[in-house]
GROMACS .gro file of C-alpha atoms in nm:
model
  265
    1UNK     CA    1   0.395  -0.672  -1.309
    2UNK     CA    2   0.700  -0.492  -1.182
    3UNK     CA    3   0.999  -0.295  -1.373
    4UNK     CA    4   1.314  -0.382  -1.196
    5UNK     CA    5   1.636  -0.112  -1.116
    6UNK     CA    6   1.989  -0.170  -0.975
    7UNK     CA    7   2.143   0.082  -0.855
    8UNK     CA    8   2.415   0.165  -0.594
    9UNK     CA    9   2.316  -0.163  -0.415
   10UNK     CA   10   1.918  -0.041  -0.354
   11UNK     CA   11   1.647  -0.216  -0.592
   12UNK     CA   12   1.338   0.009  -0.700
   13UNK     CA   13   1.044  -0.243  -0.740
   14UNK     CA   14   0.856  -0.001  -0.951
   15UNK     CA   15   0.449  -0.129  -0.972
   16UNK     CA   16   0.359  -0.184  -1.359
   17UNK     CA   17   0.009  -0.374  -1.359
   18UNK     CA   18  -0.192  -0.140  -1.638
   19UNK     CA   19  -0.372   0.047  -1.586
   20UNK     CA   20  -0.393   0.157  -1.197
   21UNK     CA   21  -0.166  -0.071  -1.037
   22UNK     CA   22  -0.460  -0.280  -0.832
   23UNK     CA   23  -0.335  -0.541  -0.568
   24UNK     CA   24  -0.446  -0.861  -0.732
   25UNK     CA   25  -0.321  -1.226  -0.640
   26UNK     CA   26  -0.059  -1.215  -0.864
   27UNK     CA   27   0.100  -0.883  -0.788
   28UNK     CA   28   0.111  -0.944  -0.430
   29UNK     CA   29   0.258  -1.302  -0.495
   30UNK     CA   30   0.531  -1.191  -0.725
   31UNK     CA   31   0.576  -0.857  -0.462
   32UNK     CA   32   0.626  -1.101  -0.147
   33UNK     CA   33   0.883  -1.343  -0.352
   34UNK     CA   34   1.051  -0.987  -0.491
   35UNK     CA   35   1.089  -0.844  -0.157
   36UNK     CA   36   1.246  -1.212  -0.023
   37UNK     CA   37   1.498  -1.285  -0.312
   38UNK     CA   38   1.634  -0.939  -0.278
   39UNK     CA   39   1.924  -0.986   0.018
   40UNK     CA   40   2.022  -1.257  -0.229
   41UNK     CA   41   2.132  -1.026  -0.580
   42UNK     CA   42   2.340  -0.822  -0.300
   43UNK     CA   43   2.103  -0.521  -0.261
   44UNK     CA   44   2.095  -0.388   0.063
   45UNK     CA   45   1.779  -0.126   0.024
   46UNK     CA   46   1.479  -0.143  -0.181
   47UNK     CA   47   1.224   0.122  -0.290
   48UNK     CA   48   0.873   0.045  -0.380
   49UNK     CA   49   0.746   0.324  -0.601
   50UNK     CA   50   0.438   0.324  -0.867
   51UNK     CA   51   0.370   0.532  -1.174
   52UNK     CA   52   0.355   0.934  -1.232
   53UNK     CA   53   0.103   1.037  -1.047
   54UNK     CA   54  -0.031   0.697  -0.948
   55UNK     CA   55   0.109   0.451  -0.671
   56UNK     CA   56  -0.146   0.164  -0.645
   57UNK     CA   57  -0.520   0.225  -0.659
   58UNK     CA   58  -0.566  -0.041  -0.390
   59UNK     CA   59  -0.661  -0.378  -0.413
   60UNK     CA   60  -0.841  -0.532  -0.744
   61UNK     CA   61  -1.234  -0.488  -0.615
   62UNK     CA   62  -1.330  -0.593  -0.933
   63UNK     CA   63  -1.127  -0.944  -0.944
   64UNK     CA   64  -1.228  -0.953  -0.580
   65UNK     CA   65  -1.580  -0.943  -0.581
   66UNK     CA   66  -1.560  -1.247  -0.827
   67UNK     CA   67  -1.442  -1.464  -0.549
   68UNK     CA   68  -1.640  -1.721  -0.288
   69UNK     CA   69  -1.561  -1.717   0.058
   70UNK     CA   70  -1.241  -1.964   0.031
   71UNK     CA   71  -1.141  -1.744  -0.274
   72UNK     CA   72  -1.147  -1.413  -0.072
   73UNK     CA   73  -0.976  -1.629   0.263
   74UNK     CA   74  -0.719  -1.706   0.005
   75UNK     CA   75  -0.637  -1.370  -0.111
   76UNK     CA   76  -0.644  -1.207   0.204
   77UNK     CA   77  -0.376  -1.449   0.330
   78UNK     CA   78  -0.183  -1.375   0.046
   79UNK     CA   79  -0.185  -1.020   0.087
   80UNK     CA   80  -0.149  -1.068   0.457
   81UNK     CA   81   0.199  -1.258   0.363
   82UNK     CA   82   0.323  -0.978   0.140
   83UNK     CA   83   0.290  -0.700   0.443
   84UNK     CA   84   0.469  -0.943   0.639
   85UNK     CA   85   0.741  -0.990   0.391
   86UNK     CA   86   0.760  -0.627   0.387
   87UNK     CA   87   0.766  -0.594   0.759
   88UNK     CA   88   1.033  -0.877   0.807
   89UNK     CA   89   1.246  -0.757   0.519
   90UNK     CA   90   1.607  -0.813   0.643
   91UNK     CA   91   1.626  -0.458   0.400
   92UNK     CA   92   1.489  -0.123   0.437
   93UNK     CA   93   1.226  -0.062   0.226
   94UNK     CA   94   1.108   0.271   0.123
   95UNK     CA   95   0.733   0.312   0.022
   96UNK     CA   96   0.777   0.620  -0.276
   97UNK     CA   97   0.404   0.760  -0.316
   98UNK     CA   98   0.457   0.872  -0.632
   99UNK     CA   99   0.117   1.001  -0.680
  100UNK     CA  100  -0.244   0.840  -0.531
  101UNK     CA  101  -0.206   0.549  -0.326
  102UNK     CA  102  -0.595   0.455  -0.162
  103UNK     CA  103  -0.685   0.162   0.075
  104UNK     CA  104  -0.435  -0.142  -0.015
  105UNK     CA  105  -0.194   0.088  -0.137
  106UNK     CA  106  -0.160   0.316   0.194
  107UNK     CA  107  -0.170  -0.034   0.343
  108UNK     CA  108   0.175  -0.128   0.170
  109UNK     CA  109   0.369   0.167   0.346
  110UNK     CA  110   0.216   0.130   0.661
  111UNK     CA  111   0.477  -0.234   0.706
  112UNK     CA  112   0.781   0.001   0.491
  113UNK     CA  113   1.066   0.167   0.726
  114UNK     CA  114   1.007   0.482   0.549
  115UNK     CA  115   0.745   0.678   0.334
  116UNK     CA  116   0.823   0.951   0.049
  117UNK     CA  117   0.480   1.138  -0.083
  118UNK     CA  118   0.453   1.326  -0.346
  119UNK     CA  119   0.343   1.632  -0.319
  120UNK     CA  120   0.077   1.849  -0.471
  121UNK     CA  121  -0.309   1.707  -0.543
  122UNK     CA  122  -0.295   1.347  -0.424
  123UNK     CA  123  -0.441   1.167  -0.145
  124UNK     CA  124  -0.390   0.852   0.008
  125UNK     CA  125  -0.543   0.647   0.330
  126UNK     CA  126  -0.756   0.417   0.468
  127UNK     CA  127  -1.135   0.489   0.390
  128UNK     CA  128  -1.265   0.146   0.423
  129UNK     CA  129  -1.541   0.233   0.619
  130UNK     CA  130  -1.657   0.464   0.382
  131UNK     CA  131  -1.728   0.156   0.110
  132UNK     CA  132  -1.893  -0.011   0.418
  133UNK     CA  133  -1.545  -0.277   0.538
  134UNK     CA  134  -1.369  -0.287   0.908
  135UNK     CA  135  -1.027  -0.294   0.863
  136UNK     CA  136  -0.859  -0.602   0.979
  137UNK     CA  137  -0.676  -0.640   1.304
  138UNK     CA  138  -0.336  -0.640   1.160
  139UNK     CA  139  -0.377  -0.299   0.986
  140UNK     CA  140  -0.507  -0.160   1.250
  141UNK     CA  141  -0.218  -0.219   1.486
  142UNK     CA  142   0.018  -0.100   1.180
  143UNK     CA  143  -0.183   0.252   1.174
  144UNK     CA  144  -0.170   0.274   1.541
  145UNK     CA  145   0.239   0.172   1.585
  146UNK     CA  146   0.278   0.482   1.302
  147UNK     CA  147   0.004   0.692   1.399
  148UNK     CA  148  -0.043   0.649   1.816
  149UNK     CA  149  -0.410   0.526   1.921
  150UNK     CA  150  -0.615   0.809   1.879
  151UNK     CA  151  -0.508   0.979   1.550
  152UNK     CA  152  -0.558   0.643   1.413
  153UNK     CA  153  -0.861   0.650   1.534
  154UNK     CA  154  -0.969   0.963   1.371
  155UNK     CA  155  -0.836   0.836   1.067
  156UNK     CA  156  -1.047   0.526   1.043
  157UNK     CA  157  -1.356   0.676   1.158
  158UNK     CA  158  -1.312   0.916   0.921
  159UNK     CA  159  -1.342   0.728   0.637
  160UNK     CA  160  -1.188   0.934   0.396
  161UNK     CA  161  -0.868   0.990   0.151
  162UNK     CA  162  -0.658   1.252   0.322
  163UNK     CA  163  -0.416   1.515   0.144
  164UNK     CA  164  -0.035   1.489   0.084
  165UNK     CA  165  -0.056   1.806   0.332
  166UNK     CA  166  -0.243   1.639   0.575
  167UNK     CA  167  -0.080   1.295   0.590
  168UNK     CA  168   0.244   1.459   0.632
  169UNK     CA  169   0.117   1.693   0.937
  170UNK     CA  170  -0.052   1.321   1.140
  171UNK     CA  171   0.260   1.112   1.022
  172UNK     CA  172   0.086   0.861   0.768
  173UNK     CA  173   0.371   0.970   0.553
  174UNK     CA  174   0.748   1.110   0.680
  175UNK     CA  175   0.789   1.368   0.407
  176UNK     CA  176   0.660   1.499   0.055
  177UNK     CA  177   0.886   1.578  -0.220
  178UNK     CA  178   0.797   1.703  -0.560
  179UNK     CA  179   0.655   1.444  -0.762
  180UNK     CA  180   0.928   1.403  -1.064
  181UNK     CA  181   1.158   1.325  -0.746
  182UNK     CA  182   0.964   1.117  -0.553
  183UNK     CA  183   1.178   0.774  -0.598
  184UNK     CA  184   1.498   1.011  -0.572
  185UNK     CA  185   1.458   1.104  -0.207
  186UNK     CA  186   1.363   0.781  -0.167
  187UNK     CA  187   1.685   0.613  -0.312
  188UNK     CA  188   1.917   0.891  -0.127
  189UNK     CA  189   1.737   0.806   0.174
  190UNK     CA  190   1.826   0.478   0.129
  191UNK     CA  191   2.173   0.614   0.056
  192UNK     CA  192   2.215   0.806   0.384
  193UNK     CA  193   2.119   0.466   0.587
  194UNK     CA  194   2.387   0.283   0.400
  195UNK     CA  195   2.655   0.509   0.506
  196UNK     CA  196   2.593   0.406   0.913
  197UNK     CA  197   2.795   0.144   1.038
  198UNK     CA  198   2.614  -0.145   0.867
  199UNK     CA  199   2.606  -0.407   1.157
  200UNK     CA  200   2.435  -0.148   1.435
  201UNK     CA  201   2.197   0.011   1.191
  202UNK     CA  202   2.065  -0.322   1.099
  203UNK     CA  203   2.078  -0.454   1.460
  204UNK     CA  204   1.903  -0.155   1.570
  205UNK     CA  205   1.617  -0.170   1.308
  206UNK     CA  206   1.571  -0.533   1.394
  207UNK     CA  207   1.493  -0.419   1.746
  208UNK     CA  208   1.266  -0.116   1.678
  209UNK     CA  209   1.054  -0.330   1.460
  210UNK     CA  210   0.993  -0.609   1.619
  211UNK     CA  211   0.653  -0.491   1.720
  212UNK     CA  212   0.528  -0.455   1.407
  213UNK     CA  213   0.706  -0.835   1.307
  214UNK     CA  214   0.534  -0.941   1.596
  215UNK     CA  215   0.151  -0.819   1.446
  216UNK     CA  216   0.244  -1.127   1.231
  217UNK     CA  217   0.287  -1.396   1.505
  218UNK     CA  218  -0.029  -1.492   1.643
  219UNK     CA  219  -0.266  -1.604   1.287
  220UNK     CA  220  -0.581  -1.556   1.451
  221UNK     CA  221  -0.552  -1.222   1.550
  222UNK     CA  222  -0.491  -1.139   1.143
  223UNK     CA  223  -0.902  -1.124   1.134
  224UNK     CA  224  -0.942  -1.308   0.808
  225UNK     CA  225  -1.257  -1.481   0.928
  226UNK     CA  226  -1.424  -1.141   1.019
  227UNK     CA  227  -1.358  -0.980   0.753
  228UNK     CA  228  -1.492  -1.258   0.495
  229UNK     CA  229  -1.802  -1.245   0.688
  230UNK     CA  230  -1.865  -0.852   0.647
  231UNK     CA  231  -1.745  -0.847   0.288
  232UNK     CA  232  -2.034  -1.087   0.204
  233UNK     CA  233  -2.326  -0.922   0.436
  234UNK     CA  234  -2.529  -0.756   0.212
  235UNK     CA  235  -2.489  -0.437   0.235
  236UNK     CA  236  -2.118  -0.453   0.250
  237UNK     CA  237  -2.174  -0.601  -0.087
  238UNK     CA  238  -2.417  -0.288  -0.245
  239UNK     CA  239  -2.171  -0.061  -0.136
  240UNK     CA  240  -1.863  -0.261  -0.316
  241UNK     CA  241  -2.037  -0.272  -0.619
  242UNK     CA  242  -2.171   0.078  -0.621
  243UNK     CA  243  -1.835   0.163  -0.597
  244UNK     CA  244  -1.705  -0.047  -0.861
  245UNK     CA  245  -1.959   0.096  -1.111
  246UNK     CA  246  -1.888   0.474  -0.978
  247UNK     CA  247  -1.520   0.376  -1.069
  248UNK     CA  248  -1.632   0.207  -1.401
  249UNK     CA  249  -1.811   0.541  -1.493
  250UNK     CA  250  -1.533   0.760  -1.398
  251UNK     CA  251  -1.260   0.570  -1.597
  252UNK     CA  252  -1.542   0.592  -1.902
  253UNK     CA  253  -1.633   0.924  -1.902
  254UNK     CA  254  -1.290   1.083  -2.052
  255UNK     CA  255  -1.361   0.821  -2.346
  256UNK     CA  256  -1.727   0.903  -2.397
  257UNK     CA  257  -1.655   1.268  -2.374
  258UNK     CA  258  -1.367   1.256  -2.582
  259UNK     CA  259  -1.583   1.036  -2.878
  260UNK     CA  260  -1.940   1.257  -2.849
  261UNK     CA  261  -1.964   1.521  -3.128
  262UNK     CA  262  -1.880   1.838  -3.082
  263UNK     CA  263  -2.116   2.175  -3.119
  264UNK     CA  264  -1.991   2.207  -3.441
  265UNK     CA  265  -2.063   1.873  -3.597
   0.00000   0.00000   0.00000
């Protein structure tokens, strides 16, 4: 699930769930206890990057639309406990975008101190209501402490993936670096943060992010009833599973193409 580095105190967490990274149960378990157990193998920072080209692909639709209601409560409460455990790290984390991050995967940076994109022909962001979801309270107020009230709002509505280009130039990310060095910047950003006086950096991060801690406090507010009840309406349903398939199809094709004879034979 996860490829471990040490190095000058700061801990990459690199994602390694074949073959697109999706937030499942498991991954978000083993992220939350990752992120927690860190302070304690003396790291001080920790960067949270994915593959080449590929960060997460969001959460695991597939495994998802297999649950019942409890199933889905259950997950969402799990994955609700990993952003807090990102949020509440007594570490910086960095969120390194190496490459695509959709949906759950923007979702992950949105609760990091810091996000590195790499640049060129990737998009991230939220497009839930695209597929037909509301995004839950919690996110919401995430996007809005990053983003201010009404470019998050333009965001959501949206629906759609946005550009490296473009989530740079709204703030959804805080810069883009080339994509071999993605989890470089990140690690020397970690770096420069190291060098302040250790006792007022960490003093003063405690204190700027205590709003977004505070998201966390109040369990009703997440909106894990809600958004149980519109991932089983009906048509919130069609449009998961059309998706799914449109996915399936996509990851297929390359295979199909690659397999069907040529002109020649």
């Amino acid at each position: 699930m996860f490829e471990l580095t040490d190095q000058d105190r700061i801990l990459q967490i690199r994602l390694a769930r074949p073959p697109v990274n999706a937030l499942n149960l498991e991954l978000l378990a083993g992220l939350a206890d990752q992120i927690k157990d860190a302070p304690g193998r003396g790291t001080e920072a920790i960067v949270l990057a994915g593959n080449p080209g590929l960060f997460s692909a969001g959460l695991d639709l597939p495994e998802l639309l297999r649950y019942d209601a409890a199933g889905l409560s259950g997950f969402l409460q799990t994955f609700f406990a990993t952003l807090s455990s990102l949020a509440r790290s007594e570490l910086p984390v960095v969120a390194a975008f190496t490459g695509h991050s959709p949906a759950g995967g923007t979702v992950l940076g949105l609760f990091c101190d810091y996000r590195v994109m790499a640049a060129g022909d990737f998009r991230l962001g939220l497009n839930e209501v695209e597929v037909g979801l509301v995004v839950p309270p919690l996110v919401h107020g995430a996007l809005v402490r990053l983003l201010g009230p009404y470019r998050a709002e333009r965001h959501l509505l949206d629906g759609r993936m946005i550009t490296a280009d473009e989530a740079l130039a709204i703030g959804l990310v805080d810069e883009l670096a080339p994509a071999e060095a993605v989890t470089a910047r990140a690690a020397a950003w970690c770096r420069e943060h190291l060098a302040l006086p250790r006792q007022a950096f960490l003093g003063t991060r405690r204190l700027a992010r205590a709003d977004l801690c505070a998201l966390f406090d109040d369990q009703s507010t997440l909106g894990v009833e809600t958004f149980v009840s519109e991932w089983f309406s009906e048509a919130t349903q069609k449009n998961l599973h059309a998706l799914v398939a449109r996915l399936k199809a996509k990851r297929e094709a390359p295979r199909e193409a690659k397999a069907a004879p040529g002109p020649m034979q």
